[in-house]
Structure formats: structure tokens, C-alpha cells
PDB file of N, CA, C and O in Angstrom:
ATOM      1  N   UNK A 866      50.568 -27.473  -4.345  1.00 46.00           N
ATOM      2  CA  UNK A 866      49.914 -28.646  -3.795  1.00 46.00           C
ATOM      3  C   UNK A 866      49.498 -28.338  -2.362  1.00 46.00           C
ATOM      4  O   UNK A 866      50.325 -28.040  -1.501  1.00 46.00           O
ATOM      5  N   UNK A 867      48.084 -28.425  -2.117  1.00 48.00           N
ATOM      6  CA  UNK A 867      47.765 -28.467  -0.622  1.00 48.00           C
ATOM      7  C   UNK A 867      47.644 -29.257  -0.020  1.00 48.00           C
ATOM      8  O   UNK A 867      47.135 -30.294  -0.447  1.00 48.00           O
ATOM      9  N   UNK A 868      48.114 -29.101   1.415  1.00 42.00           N
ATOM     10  CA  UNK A 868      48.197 -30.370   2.388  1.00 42.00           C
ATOM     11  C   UNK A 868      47.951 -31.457   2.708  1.00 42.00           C
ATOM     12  O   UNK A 868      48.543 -32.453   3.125  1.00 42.00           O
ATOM     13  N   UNK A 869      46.676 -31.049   2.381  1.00 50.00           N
ATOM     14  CA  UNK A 869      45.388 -32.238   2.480  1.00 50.00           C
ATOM     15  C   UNK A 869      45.422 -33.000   1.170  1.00 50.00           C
ATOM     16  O   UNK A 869      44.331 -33.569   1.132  1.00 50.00           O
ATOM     17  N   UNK A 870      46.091 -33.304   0.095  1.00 55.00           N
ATOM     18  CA  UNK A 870      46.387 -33.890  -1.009  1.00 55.00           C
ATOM     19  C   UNK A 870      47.681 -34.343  -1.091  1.00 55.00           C
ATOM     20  O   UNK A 870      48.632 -33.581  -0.911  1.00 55.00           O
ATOM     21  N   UNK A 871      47.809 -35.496  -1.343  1.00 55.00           N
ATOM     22  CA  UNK A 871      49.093 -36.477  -1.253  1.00 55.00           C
ATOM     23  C   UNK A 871      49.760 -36.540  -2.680  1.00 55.00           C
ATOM     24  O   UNK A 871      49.124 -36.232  -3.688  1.00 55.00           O
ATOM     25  N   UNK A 872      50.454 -36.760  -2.699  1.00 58.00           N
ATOM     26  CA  UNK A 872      51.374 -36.941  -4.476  1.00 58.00           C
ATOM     27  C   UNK A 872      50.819 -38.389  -4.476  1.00 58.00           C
ATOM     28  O   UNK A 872      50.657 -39.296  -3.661  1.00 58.00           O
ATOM     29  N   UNK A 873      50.617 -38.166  -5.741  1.00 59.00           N
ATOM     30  CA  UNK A 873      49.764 -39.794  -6.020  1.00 59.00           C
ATOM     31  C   UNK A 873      50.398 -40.019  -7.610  1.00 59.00           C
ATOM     32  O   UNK A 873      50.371 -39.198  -8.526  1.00 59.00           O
ATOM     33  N   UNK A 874      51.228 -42.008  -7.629  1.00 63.00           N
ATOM     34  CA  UNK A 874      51.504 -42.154  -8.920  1.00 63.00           C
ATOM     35  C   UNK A 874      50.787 -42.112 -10.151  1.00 63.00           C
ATOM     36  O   UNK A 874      49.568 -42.281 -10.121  1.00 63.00           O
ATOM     37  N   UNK A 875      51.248 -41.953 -10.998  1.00 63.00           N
ATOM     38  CA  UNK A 875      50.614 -41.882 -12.350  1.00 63.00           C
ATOM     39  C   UNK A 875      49.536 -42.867 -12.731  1.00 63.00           C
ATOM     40  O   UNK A 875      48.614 -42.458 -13.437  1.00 63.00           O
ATOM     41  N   UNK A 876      49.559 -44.100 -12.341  1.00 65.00           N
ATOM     42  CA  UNK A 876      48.732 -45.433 -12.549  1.00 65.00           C
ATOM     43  C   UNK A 876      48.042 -45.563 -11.346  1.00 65.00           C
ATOM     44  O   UNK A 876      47.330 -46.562 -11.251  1.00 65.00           O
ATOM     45  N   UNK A 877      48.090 -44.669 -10.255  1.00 70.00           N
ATOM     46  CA  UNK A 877      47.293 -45.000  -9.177  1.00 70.00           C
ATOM     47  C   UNK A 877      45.932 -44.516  -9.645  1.00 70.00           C
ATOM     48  O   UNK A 877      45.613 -43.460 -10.191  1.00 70.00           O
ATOM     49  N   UNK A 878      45.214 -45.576  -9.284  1.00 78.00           N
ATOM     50  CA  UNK A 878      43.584 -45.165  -9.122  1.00 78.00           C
ATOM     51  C   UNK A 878      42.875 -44.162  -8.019  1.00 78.00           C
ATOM     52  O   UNK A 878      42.941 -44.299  -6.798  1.00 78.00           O
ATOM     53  N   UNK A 879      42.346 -43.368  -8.569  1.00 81.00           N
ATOM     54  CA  UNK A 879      41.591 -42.012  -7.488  1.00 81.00           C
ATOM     55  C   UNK A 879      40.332 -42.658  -7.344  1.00 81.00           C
ATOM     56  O   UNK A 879      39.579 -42.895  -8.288  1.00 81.00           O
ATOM     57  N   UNK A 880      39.986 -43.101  -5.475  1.00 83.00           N
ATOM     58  CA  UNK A 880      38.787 -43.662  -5.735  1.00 83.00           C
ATOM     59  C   UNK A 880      38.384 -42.588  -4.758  1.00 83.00           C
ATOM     60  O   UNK A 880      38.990 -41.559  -4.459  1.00 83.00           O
ATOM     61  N   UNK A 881      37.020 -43.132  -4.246  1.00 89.00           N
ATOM     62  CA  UNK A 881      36.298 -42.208  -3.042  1.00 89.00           C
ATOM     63  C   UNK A 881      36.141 -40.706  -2.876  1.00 89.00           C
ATOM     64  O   UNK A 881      35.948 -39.997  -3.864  1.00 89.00           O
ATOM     65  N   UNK A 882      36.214 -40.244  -1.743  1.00 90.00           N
ATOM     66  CA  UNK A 882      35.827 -38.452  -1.858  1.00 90.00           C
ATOM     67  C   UNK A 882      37.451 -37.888  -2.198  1.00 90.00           C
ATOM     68  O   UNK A 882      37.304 -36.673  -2.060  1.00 90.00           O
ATOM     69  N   UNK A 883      38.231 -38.007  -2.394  1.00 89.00           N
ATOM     70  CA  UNK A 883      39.228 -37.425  -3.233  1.00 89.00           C
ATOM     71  C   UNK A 883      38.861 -37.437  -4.959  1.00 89.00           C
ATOM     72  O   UNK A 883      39.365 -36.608  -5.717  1.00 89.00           O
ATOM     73  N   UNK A 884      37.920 -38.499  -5.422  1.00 92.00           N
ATOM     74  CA  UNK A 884      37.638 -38.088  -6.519  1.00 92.00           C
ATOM     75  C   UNK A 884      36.394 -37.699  -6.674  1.00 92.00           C
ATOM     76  O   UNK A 884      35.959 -37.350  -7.771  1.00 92.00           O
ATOM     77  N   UNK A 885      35.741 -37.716  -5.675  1.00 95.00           N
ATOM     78  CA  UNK A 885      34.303 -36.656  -5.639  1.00 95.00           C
ATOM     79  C   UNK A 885      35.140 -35.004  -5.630  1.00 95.00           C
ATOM     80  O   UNK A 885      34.795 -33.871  -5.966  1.00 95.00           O
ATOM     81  N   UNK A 886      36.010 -35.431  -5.228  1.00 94.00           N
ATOM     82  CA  UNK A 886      36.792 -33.793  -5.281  1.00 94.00           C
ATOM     83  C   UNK A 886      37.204 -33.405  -6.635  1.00 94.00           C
ATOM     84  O   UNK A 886      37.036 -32.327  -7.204  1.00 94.00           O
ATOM     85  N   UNK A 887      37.582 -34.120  -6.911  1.00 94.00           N
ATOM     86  CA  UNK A 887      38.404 -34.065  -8.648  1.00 94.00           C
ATOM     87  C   UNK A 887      37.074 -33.587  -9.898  1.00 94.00           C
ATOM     88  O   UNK A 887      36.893 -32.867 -10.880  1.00 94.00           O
ATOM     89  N   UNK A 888      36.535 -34.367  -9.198  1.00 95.00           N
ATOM     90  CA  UNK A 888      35.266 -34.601  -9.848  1.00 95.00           C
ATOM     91  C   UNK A 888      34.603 -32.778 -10.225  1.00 95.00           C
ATOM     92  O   UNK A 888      34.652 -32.015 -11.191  1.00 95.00           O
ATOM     93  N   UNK A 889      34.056 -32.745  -8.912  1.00 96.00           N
ATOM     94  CA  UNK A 889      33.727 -30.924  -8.383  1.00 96.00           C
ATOM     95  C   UNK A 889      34.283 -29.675  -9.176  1.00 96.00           C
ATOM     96  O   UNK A 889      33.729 -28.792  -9.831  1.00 96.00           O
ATOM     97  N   UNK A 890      35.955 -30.027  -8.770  1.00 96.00           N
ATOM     98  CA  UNK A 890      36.934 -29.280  -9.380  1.00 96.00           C
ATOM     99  C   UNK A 890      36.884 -29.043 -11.094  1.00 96.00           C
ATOM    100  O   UNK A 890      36.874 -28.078 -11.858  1.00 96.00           O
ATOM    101  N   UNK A 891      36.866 -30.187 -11.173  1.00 96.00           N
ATOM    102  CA  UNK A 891      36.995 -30.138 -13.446  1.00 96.00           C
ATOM    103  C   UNK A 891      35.455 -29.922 -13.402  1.00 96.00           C
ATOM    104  O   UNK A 891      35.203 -28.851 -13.953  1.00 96.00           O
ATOM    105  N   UNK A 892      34.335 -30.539 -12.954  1.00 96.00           N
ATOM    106  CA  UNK A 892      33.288 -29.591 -13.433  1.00 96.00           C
ATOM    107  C   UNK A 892      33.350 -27.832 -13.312  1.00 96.00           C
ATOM    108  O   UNK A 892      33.049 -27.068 -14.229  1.00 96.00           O
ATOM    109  N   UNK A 893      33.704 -27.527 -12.276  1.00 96.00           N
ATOM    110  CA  UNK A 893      33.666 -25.724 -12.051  1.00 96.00           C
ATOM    111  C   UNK A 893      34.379 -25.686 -13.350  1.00 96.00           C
ATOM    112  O   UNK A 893      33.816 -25.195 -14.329  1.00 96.00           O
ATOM    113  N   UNK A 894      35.641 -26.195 -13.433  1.00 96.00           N
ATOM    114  CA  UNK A 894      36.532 -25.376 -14.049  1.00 96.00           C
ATOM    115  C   UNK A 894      36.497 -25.392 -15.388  1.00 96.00           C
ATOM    116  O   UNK A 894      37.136 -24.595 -16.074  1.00 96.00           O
ATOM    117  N   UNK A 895      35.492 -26.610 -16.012  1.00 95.00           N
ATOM    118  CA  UNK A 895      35.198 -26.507 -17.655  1.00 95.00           C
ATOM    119  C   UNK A 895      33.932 -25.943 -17.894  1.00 95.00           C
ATOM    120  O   UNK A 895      33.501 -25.639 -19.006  1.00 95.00           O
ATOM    121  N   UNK A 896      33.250 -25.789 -16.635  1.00 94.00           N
ATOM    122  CA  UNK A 896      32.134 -24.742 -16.754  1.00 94.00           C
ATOM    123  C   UNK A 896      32.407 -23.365 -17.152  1.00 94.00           C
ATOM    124  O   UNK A 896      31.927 -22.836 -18.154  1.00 94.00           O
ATOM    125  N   UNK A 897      33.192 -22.814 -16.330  1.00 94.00           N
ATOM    126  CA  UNK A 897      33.968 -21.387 -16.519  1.00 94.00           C
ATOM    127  C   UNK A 897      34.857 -21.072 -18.235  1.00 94.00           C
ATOM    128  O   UNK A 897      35.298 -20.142 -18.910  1.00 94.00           O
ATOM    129  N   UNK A 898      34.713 -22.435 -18.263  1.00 91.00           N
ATOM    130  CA  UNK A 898      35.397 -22.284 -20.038  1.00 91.00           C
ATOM    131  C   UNK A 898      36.364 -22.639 -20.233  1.00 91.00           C
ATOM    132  O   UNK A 898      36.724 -22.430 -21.391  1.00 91.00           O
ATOM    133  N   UNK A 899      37.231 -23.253 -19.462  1.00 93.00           N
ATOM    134  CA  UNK A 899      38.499 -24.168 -19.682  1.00 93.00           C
ATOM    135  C   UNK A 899      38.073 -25.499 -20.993  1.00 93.00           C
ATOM    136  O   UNK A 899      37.063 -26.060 -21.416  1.00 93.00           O
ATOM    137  N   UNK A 900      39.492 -25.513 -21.228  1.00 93.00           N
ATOM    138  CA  UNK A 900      39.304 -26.722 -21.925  1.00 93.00           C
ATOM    139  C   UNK A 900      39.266 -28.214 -21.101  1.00 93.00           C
ATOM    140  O   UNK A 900      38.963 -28.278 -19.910  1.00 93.00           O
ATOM    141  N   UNK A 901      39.547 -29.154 -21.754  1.00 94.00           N
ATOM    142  CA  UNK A 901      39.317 -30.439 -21.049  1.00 94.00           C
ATOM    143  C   UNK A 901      41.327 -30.322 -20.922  1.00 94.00           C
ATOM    144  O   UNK A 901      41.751 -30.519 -19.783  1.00 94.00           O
ATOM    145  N   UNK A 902      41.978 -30.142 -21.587  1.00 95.00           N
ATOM    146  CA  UNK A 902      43.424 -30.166 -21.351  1.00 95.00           C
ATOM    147  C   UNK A 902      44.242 -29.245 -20.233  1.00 95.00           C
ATOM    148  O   UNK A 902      45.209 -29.453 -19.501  1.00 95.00           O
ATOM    149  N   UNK A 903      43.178 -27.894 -20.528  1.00 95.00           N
ATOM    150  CA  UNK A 903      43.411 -26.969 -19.377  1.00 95.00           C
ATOM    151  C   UNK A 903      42.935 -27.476 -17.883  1.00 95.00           C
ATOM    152  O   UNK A 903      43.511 -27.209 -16.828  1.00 95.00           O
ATOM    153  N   UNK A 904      41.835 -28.211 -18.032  1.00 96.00           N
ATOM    154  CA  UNK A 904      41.217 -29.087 -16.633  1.00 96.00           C
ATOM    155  C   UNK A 904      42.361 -29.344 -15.974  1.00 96.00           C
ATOM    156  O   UNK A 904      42.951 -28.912 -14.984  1.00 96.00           O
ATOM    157  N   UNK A 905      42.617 -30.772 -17.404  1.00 95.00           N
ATOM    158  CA  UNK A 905      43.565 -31.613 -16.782  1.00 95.00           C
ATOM    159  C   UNK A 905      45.394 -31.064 -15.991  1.00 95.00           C
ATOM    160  O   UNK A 905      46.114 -31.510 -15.097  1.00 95.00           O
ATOM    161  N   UNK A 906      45.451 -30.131 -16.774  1.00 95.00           N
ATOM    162  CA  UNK A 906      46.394 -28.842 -15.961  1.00 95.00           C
ATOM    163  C   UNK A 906      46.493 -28.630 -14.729  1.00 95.00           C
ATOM    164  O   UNK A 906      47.289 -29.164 -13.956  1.00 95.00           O
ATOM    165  N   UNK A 907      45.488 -27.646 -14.436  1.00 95.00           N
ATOM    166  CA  UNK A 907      45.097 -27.772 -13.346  1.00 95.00           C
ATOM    167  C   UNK A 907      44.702 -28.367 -11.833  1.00 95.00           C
ATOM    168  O   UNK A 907      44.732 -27.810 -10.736  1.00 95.00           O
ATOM    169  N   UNK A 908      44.299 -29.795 -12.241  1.00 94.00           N
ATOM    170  CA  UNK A 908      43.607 -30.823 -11.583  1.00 94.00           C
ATOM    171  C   UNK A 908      45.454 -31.454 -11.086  1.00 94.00           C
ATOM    172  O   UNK A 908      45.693 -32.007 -10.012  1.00 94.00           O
ATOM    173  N   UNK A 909      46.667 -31.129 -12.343  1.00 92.00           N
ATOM    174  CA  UNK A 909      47.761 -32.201 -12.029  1.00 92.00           C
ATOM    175  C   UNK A 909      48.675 -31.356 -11.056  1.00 92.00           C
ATOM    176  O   UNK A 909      49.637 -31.830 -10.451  1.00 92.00           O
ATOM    177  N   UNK A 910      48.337 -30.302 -10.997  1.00 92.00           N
ATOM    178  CA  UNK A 910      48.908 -29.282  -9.784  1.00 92.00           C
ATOM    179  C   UNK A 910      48.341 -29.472  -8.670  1.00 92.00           C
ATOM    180  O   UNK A 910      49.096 -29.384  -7.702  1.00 92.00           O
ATOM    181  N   UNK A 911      47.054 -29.751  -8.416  1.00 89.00           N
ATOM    182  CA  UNK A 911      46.559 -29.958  -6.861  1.00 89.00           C
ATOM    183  C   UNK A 911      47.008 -31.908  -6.628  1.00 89.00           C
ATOM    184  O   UNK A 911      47.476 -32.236  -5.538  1.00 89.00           O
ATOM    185  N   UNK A 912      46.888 -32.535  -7.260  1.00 87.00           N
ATOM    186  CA  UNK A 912      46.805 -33.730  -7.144  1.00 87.00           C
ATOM    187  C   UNK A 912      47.848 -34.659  -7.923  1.00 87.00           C
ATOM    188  O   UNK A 912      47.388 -35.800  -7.868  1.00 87.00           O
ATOM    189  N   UNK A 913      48.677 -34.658  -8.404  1.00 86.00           N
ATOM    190  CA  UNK A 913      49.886 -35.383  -8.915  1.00 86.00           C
ATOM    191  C   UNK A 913      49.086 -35.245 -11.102  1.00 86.00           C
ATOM    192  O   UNK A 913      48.232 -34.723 -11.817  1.00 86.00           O
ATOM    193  N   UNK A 914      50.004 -35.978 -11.078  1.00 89.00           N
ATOM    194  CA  UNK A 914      49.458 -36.300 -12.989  1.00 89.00           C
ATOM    195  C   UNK A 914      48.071 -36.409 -13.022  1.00 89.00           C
ATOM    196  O   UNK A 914      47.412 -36.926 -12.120  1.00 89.00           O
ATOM    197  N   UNK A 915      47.681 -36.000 -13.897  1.00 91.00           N
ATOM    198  CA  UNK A 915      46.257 -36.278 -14.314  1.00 91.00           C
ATOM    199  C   UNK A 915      46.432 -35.953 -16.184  1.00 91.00           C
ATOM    200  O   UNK A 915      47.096 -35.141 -16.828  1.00 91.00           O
ATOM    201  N   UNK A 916      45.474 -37.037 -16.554  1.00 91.00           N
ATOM    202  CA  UNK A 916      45.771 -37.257 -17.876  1.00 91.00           C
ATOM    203  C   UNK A 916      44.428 -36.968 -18.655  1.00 91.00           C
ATOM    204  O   UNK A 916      43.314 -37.163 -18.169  1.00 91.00           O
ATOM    205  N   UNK A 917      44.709 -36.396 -20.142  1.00 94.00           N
ATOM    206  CA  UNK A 917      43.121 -36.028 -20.675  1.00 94.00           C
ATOM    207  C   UNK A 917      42.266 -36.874 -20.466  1.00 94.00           C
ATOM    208  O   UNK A 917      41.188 -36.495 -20.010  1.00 94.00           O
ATOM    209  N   UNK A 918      42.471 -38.151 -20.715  1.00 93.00           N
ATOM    210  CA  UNK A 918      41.682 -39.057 -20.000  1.00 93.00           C
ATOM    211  C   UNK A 918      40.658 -39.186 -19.051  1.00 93.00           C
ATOM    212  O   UNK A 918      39.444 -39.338 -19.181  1.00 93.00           O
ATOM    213  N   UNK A 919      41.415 -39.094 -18.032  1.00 93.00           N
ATOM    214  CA  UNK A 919      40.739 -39.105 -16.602  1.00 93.00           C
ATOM    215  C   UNK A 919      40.131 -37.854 -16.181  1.00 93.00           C
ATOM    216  O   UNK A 919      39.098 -37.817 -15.512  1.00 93.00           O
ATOM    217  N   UNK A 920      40.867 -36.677 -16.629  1.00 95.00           N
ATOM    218  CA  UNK A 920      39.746 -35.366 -17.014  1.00 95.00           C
ATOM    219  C   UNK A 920      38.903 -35.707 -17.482  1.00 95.00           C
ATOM    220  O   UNK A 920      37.946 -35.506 -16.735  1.00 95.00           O
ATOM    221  N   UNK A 921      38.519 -36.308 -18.664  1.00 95.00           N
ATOM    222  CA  UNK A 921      37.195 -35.974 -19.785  1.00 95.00           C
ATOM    223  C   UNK A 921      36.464 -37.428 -18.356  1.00 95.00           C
ATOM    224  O   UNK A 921      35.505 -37.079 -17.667  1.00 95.00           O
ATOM    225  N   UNK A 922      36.731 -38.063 -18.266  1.00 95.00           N
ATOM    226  CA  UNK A 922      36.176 -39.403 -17.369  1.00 95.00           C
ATOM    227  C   UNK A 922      35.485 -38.699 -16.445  1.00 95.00           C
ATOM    228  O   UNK A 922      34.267 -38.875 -16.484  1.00 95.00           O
ATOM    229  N   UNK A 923      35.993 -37.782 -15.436  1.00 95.00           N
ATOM    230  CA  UNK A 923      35.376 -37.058 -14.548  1.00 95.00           C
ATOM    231  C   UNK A 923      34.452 -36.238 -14.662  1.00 95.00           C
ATOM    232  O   UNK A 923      33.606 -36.098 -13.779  1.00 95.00           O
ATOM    233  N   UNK A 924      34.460 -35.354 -16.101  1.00 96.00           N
ATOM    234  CA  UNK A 924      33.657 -34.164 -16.604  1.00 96.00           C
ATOM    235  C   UNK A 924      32.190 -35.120 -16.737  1.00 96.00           C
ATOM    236  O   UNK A 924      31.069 -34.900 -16.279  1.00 96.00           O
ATOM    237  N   UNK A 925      32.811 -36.466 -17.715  1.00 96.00           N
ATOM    238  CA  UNK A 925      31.404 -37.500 -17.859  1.00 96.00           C
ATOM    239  C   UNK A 925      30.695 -37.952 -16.675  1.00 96.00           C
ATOM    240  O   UNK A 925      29.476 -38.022 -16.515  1.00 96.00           O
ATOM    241  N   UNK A 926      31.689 -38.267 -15.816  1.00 95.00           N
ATOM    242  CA  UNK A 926      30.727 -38.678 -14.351  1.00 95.00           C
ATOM    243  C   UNK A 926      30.104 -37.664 -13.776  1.00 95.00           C
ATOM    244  O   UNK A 926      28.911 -37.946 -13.659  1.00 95.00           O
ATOM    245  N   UNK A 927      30.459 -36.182 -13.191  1.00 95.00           N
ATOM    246  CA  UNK A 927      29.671 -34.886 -12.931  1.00 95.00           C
ATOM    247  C   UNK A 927      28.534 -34.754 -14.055  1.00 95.00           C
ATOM    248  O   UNK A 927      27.516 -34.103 -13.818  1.00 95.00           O
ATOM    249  N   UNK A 928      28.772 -35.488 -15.473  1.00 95.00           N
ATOM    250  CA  UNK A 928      27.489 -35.041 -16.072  1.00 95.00           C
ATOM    251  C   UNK A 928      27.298 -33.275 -16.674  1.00 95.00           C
ATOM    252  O   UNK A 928      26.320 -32.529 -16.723  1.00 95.00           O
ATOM    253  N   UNK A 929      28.431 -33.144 -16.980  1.00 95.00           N
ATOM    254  CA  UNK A 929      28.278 -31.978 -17.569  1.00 95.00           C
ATOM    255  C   UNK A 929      28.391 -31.954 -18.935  1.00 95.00           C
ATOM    256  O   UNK A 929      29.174 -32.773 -19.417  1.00 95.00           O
ATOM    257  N   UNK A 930      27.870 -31.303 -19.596  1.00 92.00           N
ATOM    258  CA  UNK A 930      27.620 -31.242 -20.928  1.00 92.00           C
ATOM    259  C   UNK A 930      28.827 -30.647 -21.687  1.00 92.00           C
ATOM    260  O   UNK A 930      29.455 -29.593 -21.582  1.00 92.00           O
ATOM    261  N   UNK A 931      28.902 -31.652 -22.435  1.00 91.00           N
ATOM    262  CA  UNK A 931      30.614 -31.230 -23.176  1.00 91.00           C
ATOM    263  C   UNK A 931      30.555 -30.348 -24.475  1.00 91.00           C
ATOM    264  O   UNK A 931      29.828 -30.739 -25.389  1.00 91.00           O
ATOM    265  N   UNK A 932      31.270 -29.185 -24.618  1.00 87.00           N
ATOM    266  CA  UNK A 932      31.305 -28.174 -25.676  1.00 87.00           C
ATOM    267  C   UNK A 932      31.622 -28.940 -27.182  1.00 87.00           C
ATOM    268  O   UNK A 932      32.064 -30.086 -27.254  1.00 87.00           O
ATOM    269  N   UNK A 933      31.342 -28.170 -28.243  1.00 81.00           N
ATOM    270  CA  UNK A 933      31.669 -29.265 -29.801  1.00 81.00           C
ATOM    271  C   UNK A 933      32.977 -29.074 -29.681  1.00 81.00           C
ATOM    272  O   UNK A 933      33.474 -28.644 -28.639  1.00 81.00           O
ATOM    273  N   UNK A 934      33.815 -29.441 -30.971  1.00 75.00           N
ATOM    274  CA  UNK A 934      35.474 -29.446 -30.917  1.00 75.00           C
ATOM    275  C   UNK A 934      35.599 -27.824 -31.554  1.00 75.00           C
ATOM    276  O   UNK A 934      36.651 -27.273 -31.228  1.00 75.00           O
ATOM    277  N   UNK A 935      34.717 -27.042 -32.368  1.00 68.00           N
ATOM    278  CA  UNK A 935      34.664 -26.102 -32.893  1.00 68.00           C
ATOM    279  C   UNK A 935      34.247 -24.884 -32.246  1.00 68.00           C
ATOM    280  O   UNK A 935      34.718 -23.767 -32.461  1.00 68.00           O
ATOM    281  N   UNK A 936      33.201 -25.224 -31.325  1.00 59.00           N
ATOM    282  CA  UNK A 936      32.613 -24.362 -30.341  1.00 59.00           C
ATOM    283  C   UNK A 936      32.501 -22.877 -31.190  1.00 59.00           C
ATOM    284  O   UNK A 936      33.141 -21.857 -30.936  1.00 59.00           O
ATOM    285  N   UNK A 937      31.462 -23.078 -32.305  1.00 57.00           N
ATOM    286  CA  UNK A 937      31.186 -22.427 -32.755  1.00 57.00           C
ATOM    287  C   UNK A 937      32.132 -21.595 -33.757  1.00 57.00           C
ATOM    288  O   UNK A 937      31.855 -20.425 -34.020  1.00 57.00           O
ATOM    289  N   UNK A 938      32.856 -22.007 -34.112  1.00 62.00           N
ATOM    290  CA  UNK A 938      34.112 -21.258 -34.828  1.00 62.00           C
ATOM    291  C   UNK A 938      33.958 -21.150 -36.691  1.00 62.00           C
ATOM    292  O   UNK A 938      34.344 -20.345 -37.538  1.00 62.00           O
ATOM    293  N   UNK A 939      33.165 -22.459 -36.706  1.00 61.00           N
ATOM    294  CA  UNK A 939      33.209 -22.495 -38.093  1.00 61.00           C
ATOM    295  C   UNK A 939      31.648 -21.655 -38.480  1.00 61.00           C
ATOM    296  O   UNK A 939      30.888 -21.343 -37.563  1.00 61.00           O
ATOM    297  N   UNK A 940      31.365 -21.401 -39.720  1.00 63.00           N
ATOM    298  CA  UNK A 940      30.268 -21.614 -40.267  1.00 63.00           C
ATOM    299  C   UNK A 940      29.818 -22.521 -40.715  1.00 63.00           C
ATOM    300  O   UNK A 940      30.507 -23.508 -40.969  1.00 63.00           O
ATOM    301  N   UNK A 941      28.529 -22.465 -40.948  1.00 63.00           N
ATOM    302  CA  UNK A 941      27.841 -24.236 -41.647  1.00 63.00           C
ATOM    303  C   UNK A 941      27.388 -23.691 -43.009  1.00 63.00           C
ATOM    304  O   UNK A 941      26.806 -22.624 -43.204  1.00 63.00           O
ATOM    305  N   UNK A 942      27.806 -24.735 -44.044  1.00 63.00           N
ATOM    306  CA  UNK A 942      28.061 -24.585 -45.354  1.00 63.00           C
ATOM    307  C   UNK A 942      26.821 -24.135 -45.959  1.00 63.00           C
ATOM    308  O   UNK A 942      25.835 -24.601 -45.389  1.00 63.00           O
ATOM    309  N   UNK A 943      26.562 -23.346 -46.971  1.00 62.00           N
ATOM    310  CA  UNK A 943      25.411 -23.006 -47.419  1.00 62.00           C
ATOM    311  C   UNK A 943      25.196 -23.548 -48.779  1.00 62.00           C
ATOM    312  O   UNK A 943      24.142 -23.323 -49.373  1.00 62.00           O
TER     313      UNK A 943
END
């Protein structure tokens, strides 16, 4: 946890440029190919809990385009 980030409860609301930060952060990091669970990992080490939830919430507000659940794994039936 860095300095400049406070332990924040589980039900607390992230408003303002701390979640323009959050925000930033889970876009890079599901860009690079993380999952939305791995985000949320990540995101709960700099900043207290963070829940798939509020990951996928953030990925939607940055506007990044979300991978299928398969991400190509299957074939399509012939």
C-alpha cells in the first residue's frame, strides 16, 4: 500500500480523483491481459477491498472493451 492511499472500508464509496485513479489502473491492467478478478486483485492491494463488481464498474466507465468469457478458446460448431 502506498502512502498516498488510505485503507478504505469495504462499503465505502470511491468517489473523485482517487477513482479516476482506480479507474486508469484496471484499464492498463485488463488491457495488458489480466482478468477482471485479477484487476480486482490488484486494485485491493493498492487501495483496501475491491470487489468484481466495482472492477468490471470501472473497466465500464474507462470504456474499455471487454474480452468474451471464452476469449477464443472454443471452436464454433460446424
Amino acid at each position: 500500500m502506498t502512502t498516498s492511499t488510505l485503507p478504505r472500508n469495504k462499503w465505502q464509496p470511491v468517489k473523485g480523483a482517487a477513482r479516476e485513479r482506480m479507474r486508469a489502473q484496471a484499464a492498463k491492467d485488463y488491457a495488458a491481459g489480466s482478468s477482471i478478478r485479477a484487476v480486482a486483485a490488484h486494485l485491493s492491494e493498492q487501495w483496501g477491498p475491491v470487489s468484481f463488481g466495482l472492477a468490471r464498474d470501472l473497466l465500464h466507465e474507462a470504456k474499455v472493451p471487454m474480452r468474451s468469457r471464452t476469449n477464443g478458446l472454443h471452436r464454433p460448431r460446424s
